Amino acid sequence: MFEDFSFFPEAASTVAGRVDAIYLFLVVVTIFFVGLISAALLIFSVRYRRGRGHAPEQVHGSIALEILWSAIPLLIVLFVFGWSAKVFFDVRTVPTEGMEVFVTGKQWMWKLQHPTGHREINSLHVPKGQAVILTMTSEDVIHDFYVPAFRVKQDVVPGMYSQLWFEATKTGTYHLFCAEYCGTKHSQMIGEIVVLEPAAYEAWLAGNPAGRNPVEAGKVLFENLRCATCHAAGSGQRGPDLAGRFGEQVRMRDGQTVIFDENYARQSILEPKSHIVAGFEELMPTYEGQVSEDEILQLIAYIKSLSTGDEEPK
Ligand code: CUA
């Protein structure tokens, strides 16, 4: 509705309209009260000005008025709180099903990996009408993945994963910005999200060379790094079997339980001593410096596939 109004970016995701509605509501409420208070100020200063003869009667406290001007703003802000909390949770809750894309930010570019093994830099092609889930990390400093047309924005932090999701509702090319100052060329750390009809997206995939998909690439790494030596199921195993564990609660030697998610897997690869699973010894060496952020994401994709049944455990 605001396409021609350049202050408003195009709205092209399932949540964009809902975010805009809150914004518009806040603007309307603000304008209403600014108008009301300014008008009262003007009218009273003219009407009760000195020299006009009739000084106003002094009022000393009014319970009814106090309640009124406390209750009305309270109700308005509670309404805004409830409404925006609902939208916030819906925007932040990553759906369980969707197309998973890995994002690595580095000074000063975005590297993206499709589940099919296609890789892109500063550009991401996605199909319309499908949830896209981004798992993101940084190789150096904090960046921030921001797509104004989708009304989504999330910090991309070194040393951990953050997630963001969107579902595009309109085909087109949309801006991707880095929204966290990250050094000299921060302003050039830009890209585009290209939303295609599902059939056009398939054609795009077919027309572009794909490398190994993340699960296959992870499997190769898993073999080359000899992870299976300790992590394969069987007697005398030195590390926990990884099949079927992703997403589950894992009991640690110190009695804690930890959820086996992307961040847990990443930390276990880089700082294996930080979590020792119950029943195992501190044997695993760190793989810090031997695997890049992209490779850790591939290893995790493979480990995840051992639990989702995309791949048979071996
Ligand atoms: Cu990356 Cu600013």
Short mmCIF file of C-alpha atoms and ligand atoms in Angstrom, two decimals:
data_model
loop_
_atom_site.label_atom_id
_atom_site.label_comp_id
_atom_site.label_asym_id
_atom_site.label_seq_id
_atom_site.Cartn_x
_atom_site.Cartn_y
_atom_site.Cartn_z
CA MET A 1 0.00 0.00 0.00
CA PHE A 2 2.99 2.32 0.49
CA GLU A 3 5.05 1.27 -2.54
CA ASP A 4 5.25 4.81 -3.92
CA PHE A 5 6.11 6.27 -0.56
CA SER A 6 9.87 5.96 -0.42
CA PHE A 7 10.11 6.09 3.37
CA PHE A 8 8.39 2.72 3.48
CA PRO A 9 10.26 -0.30 2.13
CA GLU A 10 8.23 -2.75 0.10
CA ALA A 11 6.42 -5.37 2.19
CA ALA A 12 7.27 -8.83 0.84
CA SER A 13 7.06 -11.34 3.68
CA THR A 14 4.35 -12.98 5.76
CA VAL A 15 5.20 -10.86 8.80
CA ALA A 16 5.77 -7.51 7.09
CA GLY A 17 2.13 -6.40 7.19
CA ARG A 18 1.80 -7.26 10.86
CA VAL A 19 4.94 -5.33 11.80
CA ASP A 20 3.77 -2.33 9.76
CA ALA A 21 0.35 -2.39 11.44
CA ILE A 22 1.95 -1.93 14.89
CA TYR A 23 4.14 0.84 13.57
CA LEU A 24 1.18 2.65 12.01
CA PHE A 25 -0.88 2.25 15.16
CA LEU A 26 1.91 3.82 17.24
CA VAL A 27 2.21 6.71 14.79
CA VAL A 28 -1.56 7.33 14.82
CA VAL A 29 -1.76 7.23 18.65
CA THR A 30 1.22 9.58 18.89
CA ILE A 31 -0.25 12.07 16.41
CA PHE A 32 -3.61 11.97 18.22
CA PHE A 33 -2.10 12.80 21.60
CA VAL A 34 0.31 15.41 20.22
CA GLY A 35 -2.72 17.07 18.58
CA LEU A 36 -4.89 16.83 21.69
CA ILE A 37 -2.25 18.22 24.06
CA SER A 38 -1.13 20.99 21.68
CA ALA A 39 -4.74 22.07 21.11
CA ALA A 40 -5.48 22.12 24.85
CA LEU A 41 -2.32 24.12 25.46
CA LEU A 42 -3.28 26.69 22.81
CA ILE A 43 -6.92 27.02 23.85
CA PHE A 44 -6.13 27.37 27.55
CA SER A 45 -3.37 29.89 27.01
CA VAL A 46 -5.69 32.10 24.96
CA ARG A 47 -8.76 31.62 27.10
CA TYR A 48 -7.13 32.08 30.51
CA ARG A 49 -4.52 34.65 29.56
CA ARG A 50 -3.74 37.38 32.08
CA GLY A 51 -5.79 40.51 31.67
CA ARG A 52 -8.83 38.88 30.23
CA GLY A 53 -10.70 39.19 33.49
CA HIS A 54 -11.82 35.73 34.41
CA ALA A 55 -9.08 33.80 36.22
CA PRO A 56 -9.80 30.08 36.38
CA GLU A 57 -10.99 28.51 39.56
CA GLN A 58 -8.14 26.69 41.32
CA VAL A 59 -8.60 22.91 41.49
CA HIS A 60 -6.93 21.01 44.33
CA GLY A 61 -6.84 17.37 43.38
CA SER A 62 -9.39 15.18 41.67
CA ILE A 63 -9.37 11.43 42.20
CA ALA A 64 -11.55 10.84 39.14
CA LEU A 65 -9.19 12.79 36.88
CA GLU A 66 -6.11 11.08 38.30
CA ILE A 67 -7.61 7.67 37.66
CA LEU A 68 -8.70 8.65 34.17
CA TRP A 69 -5.33 9.93 33.02
CA SER A 70 -3.54 6.96 34.55
CA ALA A 71 -5.92 4.29 33.30
CA ILE A 72 -6.22 5.40 29.67
CA PRO A 73 -2.46 5.44 28.93
CA LEU A 74 -2.06 2.20 30.90
CA LEU A 75 -4.68 0.45 28.79
CA ILE A 76 -3.15 1.76 25.58
CA VAL A 77 0.39 0.62 26.44
CA LEU A 78 -0.82 -2.76 27.69
CA PHE A 79 -2.67 -3.24 24.42
CA VAL A 80 0.47 -2.31 22.43
CA PHE A 81 2.57 -4.61 24.64
CA GLY A 82 0.28 -7.61 24.18
CA TRP A 83 -0.06 -7.05 20.46
CA SER A 84 3.64 -6.53 19.75
CA ALA A 85 4.65 -9.43 22.03
CA LYS A 86 2.44 -11.73 19.97
CA VAL A 87 3.98 -10.51 16.71
CA PHE A 88 7.48 -10.63 18.20
CA PHE A 89 7.11 -14.27 19.26
CA ASP A 90 5.71 -15.24 15.87
CA VAL A 91 8.59 -13.49 14.09
CA ARG A 92 11.21 -15.00 16.40
CA THR A 93 9.88 -18.57 16.57
CA VAL A 94 11.68 -20.50 13.87
CA PRO A 95 9.35 -22.98 12.16
CA THR A 96 10.33 -26.65 12.32
CA GLU A 97 10.01 -27.17 8.56
CA GLY A 98 11.68 -25.03 5.97
CA MET A 99 14.53 -24.59 3.56
CA GLU A 100 17.73 -24.39 5.59
CA VAL A 101 20.38 -21.95 4.47
CA PHE A 102 23.75 -21.43 6.16
CA VAL A 103 25.04 -17.89 6.36
CA THR A 104 28.60 -16.89 7.20
CA GLY A 105 29.38 -13.22 7.53
CA LYS A 106 32.93 -11.93 7.17
CA GLN A 107 34.51 -8.57 6.56
CA TRP A 108 32.90 -7.61 4.18
CA MET A 109 30.71 -10.15 2.50
CA TRP A 110 27.90 -12.63 3.02
CA LYS A 111 28.54 -16.28 2.14
CA LEU A 112 25.46 -18.43 1.71
CA GLN A 113 25.06 -22.20 1.32
CA HIS A 114 21.86 -23.79 0.03
CA PRO A 115 20.78 -27.24 1.25
CA THR A 116 21.36 -28.40 -2.34
CA GLY A 117 25.05 -27.47 -2.22
CA HIS A 118 24.67 -24.28 -4.23
CA ARG A 119 26.78 -21.46 -2.87
CA GLU A 120 26.33 -17.77 -3.32
CA ILE A 121 28.09 -14.61 -2.24
CA ASN A 122 26.12 -11.45 -1.41
CA SER A 123 23.06 -12.87 -3.12
CA LEU A 124 20.45 -15.41 -2.06
CA HIS A 125 17.87 -16.95 -4.35
CA VAL A 126 14.80 -18.30 -2.57
CA PRO A 127 11.43 -19.63 -3.65
CA LYS A 128 8.27 -17.66 -2.93
CA GLY A 129 5.84 -19.07 -0.36
CA GLN A 130 8.30 -21.28 1.49
CA ALA A 131 9.80 -20.74 4.93
CA VAL A 132 13.54 -20.13 4.71
CA ILE A 133 15.53 -20.76 7.89
CA LEU A 134 18.92 -19.12 8.17
CA THR A 135 21.57 -20.47 10.56
CA MET A 136 24.16 -17.76 10.79
CA THR A 137 27.62 -17.14 12.20
CA SER A 138 30.55 -14.83 11.60
CA GLU A 139 34.22 -15.48 10.88
CA ASP A 140 35.37 -12.26 12.48
CA VAL A 141 33.26 -9.53 14.08
CA ILE A 142 29.55 -8.98 14.72
CA HIS A 143 27.52 -8.40 11.58
CA ASP A 144 23.75 -8.13 11.25
CA PHE A 145 21.55 -9.69 8.57
CA TYR A 146 18.83 -7.20 7.66
CA VAL A 147 16.21 -7.45 4.93
CA PRO A 148 13.95 -4.38 5.22
CA ALA A 149 11.34 -5.71 2.77
CA PHE A 150 10.83 -8.77 5.01
CA ARG A 151 10.99 -6.73 8.26
CA VAL A 152 13.53 -9.17 9.71
CA LYS A 153 16.91 -8.43 11.24
CA GLN A 154 19.27 -10.50 13.36
CA ASP A 155 22.81 -10.14 14.70
CA VAL A 156 25.38 -12.52 13.25
CA VAL A 157 27.86 -13.19 16.03
CA PRO A 158 31.27 -14.90 15.93
CA GLY A 159 31.53 -17.98 18.13
CA MET A 160 27.85 -18.93 18.05
CA TYR A 161 24.85 -19.47 15.80
CA SER A 162 21.85 -17.24 15.56
CA GLN A 163 18.77 -18.04 13.55
CA LEU A 164 16.39 -16.03 11.47
CA TRP A 165 13.51 -17.07 9.24
CA PHE A 166 11.21 -15.53 6.68
CA GLU A 167 8.69 -16.51 4.09
CA ALA A 168 8.63 -14.29 1.02
CA THR A 169 5.22 -13.47 -0.42
CA LYS A 170 6.24 -11.55 -3.54
CA THR A 171 8.75 -12.22 -6.27
CA GLY A 172 11.39 -9.58 -6.79
CA THR A 173 14.85 -8.48 -5.74
CA TYR A 174 15.21 -7.05 -2.25
CA HIS A 175 18.03 -5.36 -0.38
CA LEU A 176 20.18 -7.24 2.08
CA PHE A 177 22.11 -4.98 4.43
CA CYS A 178 24.65 -5.45 7.18
CA ALA A 179 23.10 -3.51 10.03
CA GLU A 180 25.96 -3.62 12.53
CA TYR A 181 29.02 -1.43 12.10
CA CYS A 182 31.79 -3.93 11.28
CA GLY A 183 34.72 -1.92 9.98
CA THR A 184 35.82 0.23 7.05
CA LYS A 185 33.66 -1.35 4.38
CA HIS A 186 30.56 -1.97 6.51
CA SER A 187 28.50 0.17 4.16
CA GLN A 188 29.55 -2.02 1.23
CA MET A 189 28.55 -5.25 2.95
CA ILE A 190 25.34 -5.38 1.00
CA GLY A 191 23.60 -7.92 -1.14
CA GLU A 192 20.26 -8.97 -2.50
CA ILE A 193 17.58 -11.54 -1.87
CA VAL A 194 16.04 -12.75 -5.13
CA VAL A 195 12.57 -14.21 -4.63
CA LEU A 196 11.48 -16.50 -7.47
CA GLU A 197 8.36 -18.51 -8.23
CA PRO A 198 8.99 -22.10 -7.05
CA ALA A 199 9.34 -23.35 -10.65
CA ALA A 200 11.75 -20.54 -11.51
CA TYR A 201 13.73 -21.36 -8.38
CA GLU A 202 14.02 -24.99 -9.49
CA ALA A 203 15.19 -23.77 -12.87
CA TRP A 204 17.74 -21.53 -11.19
CA LEU A 205 19.03 -24.48 -9.17
CA ALA A 206 19.24 -26.63 -12.29
CA GLY A 207 21.03 -23.91 -14.22
CA ASN A 208 23.75 -23.35 -11.66
CA PRO A 209 26.51 -25.70 -10.65
CA ALA A 210 26.08 -27.20 -7.22
CA GLY A 211 28.96 -28.38 -5.12
CA ARG A 212 28.54 -31.13 -2.57
CA ASN A 213 25.51 -30.42 -0.46
CA PRO A 214 26.27 -29.62 3.19
CA VAL A 215 25.32 -33.13 4.38
CA GLU A 216 27.62 -34.84 1.86
CA ALA A 217 30.42 -32.35 2.46
CA GLY A 218 30.02 -32.90 6.21
CA LYS A 219 30.19 -36.64 5.75
CA VAL A 220 33.47 -36.36 3.86
CA LEU A 221 34.87 -34.13 6.60
CA PHE A 222 33.59 -36.52 9.26
CA GLU A 223 35.57 -39.29 7.57
CA ASN A 224 38.69 -37.23 6.85
CA LEU A 225 38.88 -35.93 10.40
CA ARG A 226 38.38 -39.50 11.63
CA CYS A 227 35.44 -38.56 13.84
CA ALA A 228 33.97 -42.03 13.41
CA THR A 229 36.98 -43.63 15.12
CA CYS A 230 35.45 -42.57 18.43
CA HIS A 231 31.87 -41.65 17.57
CA ALA A 232 30.69 -44.81 15.80
CA ALA A 233 28.33 -47.03 17.76
CA GLY A 234 29.74 -50.31 18.99
CA SER A 235 31.60 -51.88 21.83
CA GLY A 236 34.57 -50.04 23.26
CA GLN A 237 33.45 -46.75 21.80
CA ARG A 238 35.33 -43.78 23.16
CA GLY A 239 32.89 -41.03 22.29
CA PRO A 240 29.11 -40.86 22.32
CA ASP A 241 27.29 -42.24 19.31
CA LEU A 242 25.90 -39.25 17.43
CA ALA A 243 23.08 -40.94 15.52
CA GLY A 244 19.60 -39.97 16.59
CA ARG A 245 20.83 -37.50 19.20
CA PHE A 246 20.32 -34.15 17.51
CA GLY A 247 17.60 -32.11 19.20
CA GLU A 248 17.60 -34.41 22.25
CA GLN A 249 18.57 -33.68 25.84
CA VAL A 250 22.03 -35.01 26.65
CA ARG A 251 23.18 -35.78 30.19
CA MET A 252 26.61 -34.51 31.10
CA ARG A 253 29.11 -36.08 33.49
CA ASP A 254 28.48 -33.30 36.03
CA GLY A 255 24.75 -34.07 36.09
CA GLN A 256 23.70 -31.15 33.88
CA THR A 257 21.53 -31.72 30.84
CA VAL A 258 22.18 -29.85 27.64
CA ILE A 259 20.16 -29.71 24.45
CA PHE A 260 22.05 -31.13 21.47
CA ASP A 261 21.57 -28.24 19.06
CA GLU A 262 23.75 -26.38 16.57
CA ASN A 263 25.49 -24.33 19.24
CA TYR A 264 26.18 -27.41 21.37
CA ALA A 265 27.64 -29.27 18.38
CA ARG A 266 29.80 -26.32 17.43
CA GLN A 267 31.15 -25.91 20.94
CA SER A 268 31.85 -29.63 21.22
CA ILE A 269 33.96 -29.52 18.05
CA LEU A 270 35.96 -26.46 19.10
CA GLU A 271 36.02 -26.81 22.90
CA PRO A 272 35.37 -30.48 23.57
CA LYS A 273 36.28 -30.14 27.24
CA SER A 274 33.41 -27.73 27.88
CA HIS A 275 30.86 -30.57 27.84
CA ILE A 276 31.69 -34.16 28.71
CA VAL A 277 28.80 -36.54 28.17
CA ALA A 278 28.00 -38.83 31.11
CA GLY A 279 29.90 -42.10 30.85
CA PHE A 280 32.78 -40.73 28.76
CA GLU A 281 36.29 -39.45 29.38
CA GLU A 282 38.00 -36.22 28.36
CA LEU A 283 39.68 -37.66 25.27
CA MET A 284 38.59 -35.51 22.38
CA PRO A 285 41.11 -32.97 21.03
CA THR A 286 39.93 -29.59 19.84
CA TYR A 287 39.44 -29.04 16.11
CA GLU A 288 39.96 -25.32 16.46
CA GLY A 289 42.01 -24.07 13.50
CA GLN A 290 41.46 -27.28 11.52
CA VAL A 291 37.94 -26.51 10.36
CA SER A 292 36.50 -23.28 9.02
CA GLU A 293 33.10 -21.91 10.02
CA ASP A 294 31.68 -23.22 6.73
CA GLU A 295 33.05 -26.68 7.46
CA ILE A 296 31.66 -26.73 10.99
CA LEU A 297 28.24 -25.95 9.52
CA GLN A 298 28.69 -28.88 7.11
CA LEU A 299 29.71 -31.22 9.93
CA ILE A 300 26.62 -30.16 11.85
CA ALA A 301 24.43 -30.70 8.78
CA TYR A 302 25.79 -34.24 8.57
CA ILE A 303 25.38 -34.93 12.31
CA LYS A 304 21.84 -33.56 12.06
CA SER A 305 21.10 -35.84 9.12
CA LEU A 306 22.00 -38.83 11.30
CA SER A 307 18.97 -37.92 13.39
CA THR A 308 16.46 -36.89 10.77
CA GLY A 309 16.83 -40.05 8.73
CA ASP A 310 18.13 -38.25 5.64
CA GLU A 311 21.23 -40.37 5.93
CA GLU A 312 21.85 -43.83 7.35
CA PRO A 313 24.23 -43.84 10.32
CA LYS A 314 27.43 -45.71 9.68
CU1 CUA B 1 29.11 -6.46 8.41
CU2 CUA B 1 28.54 -4.21 8.99
#
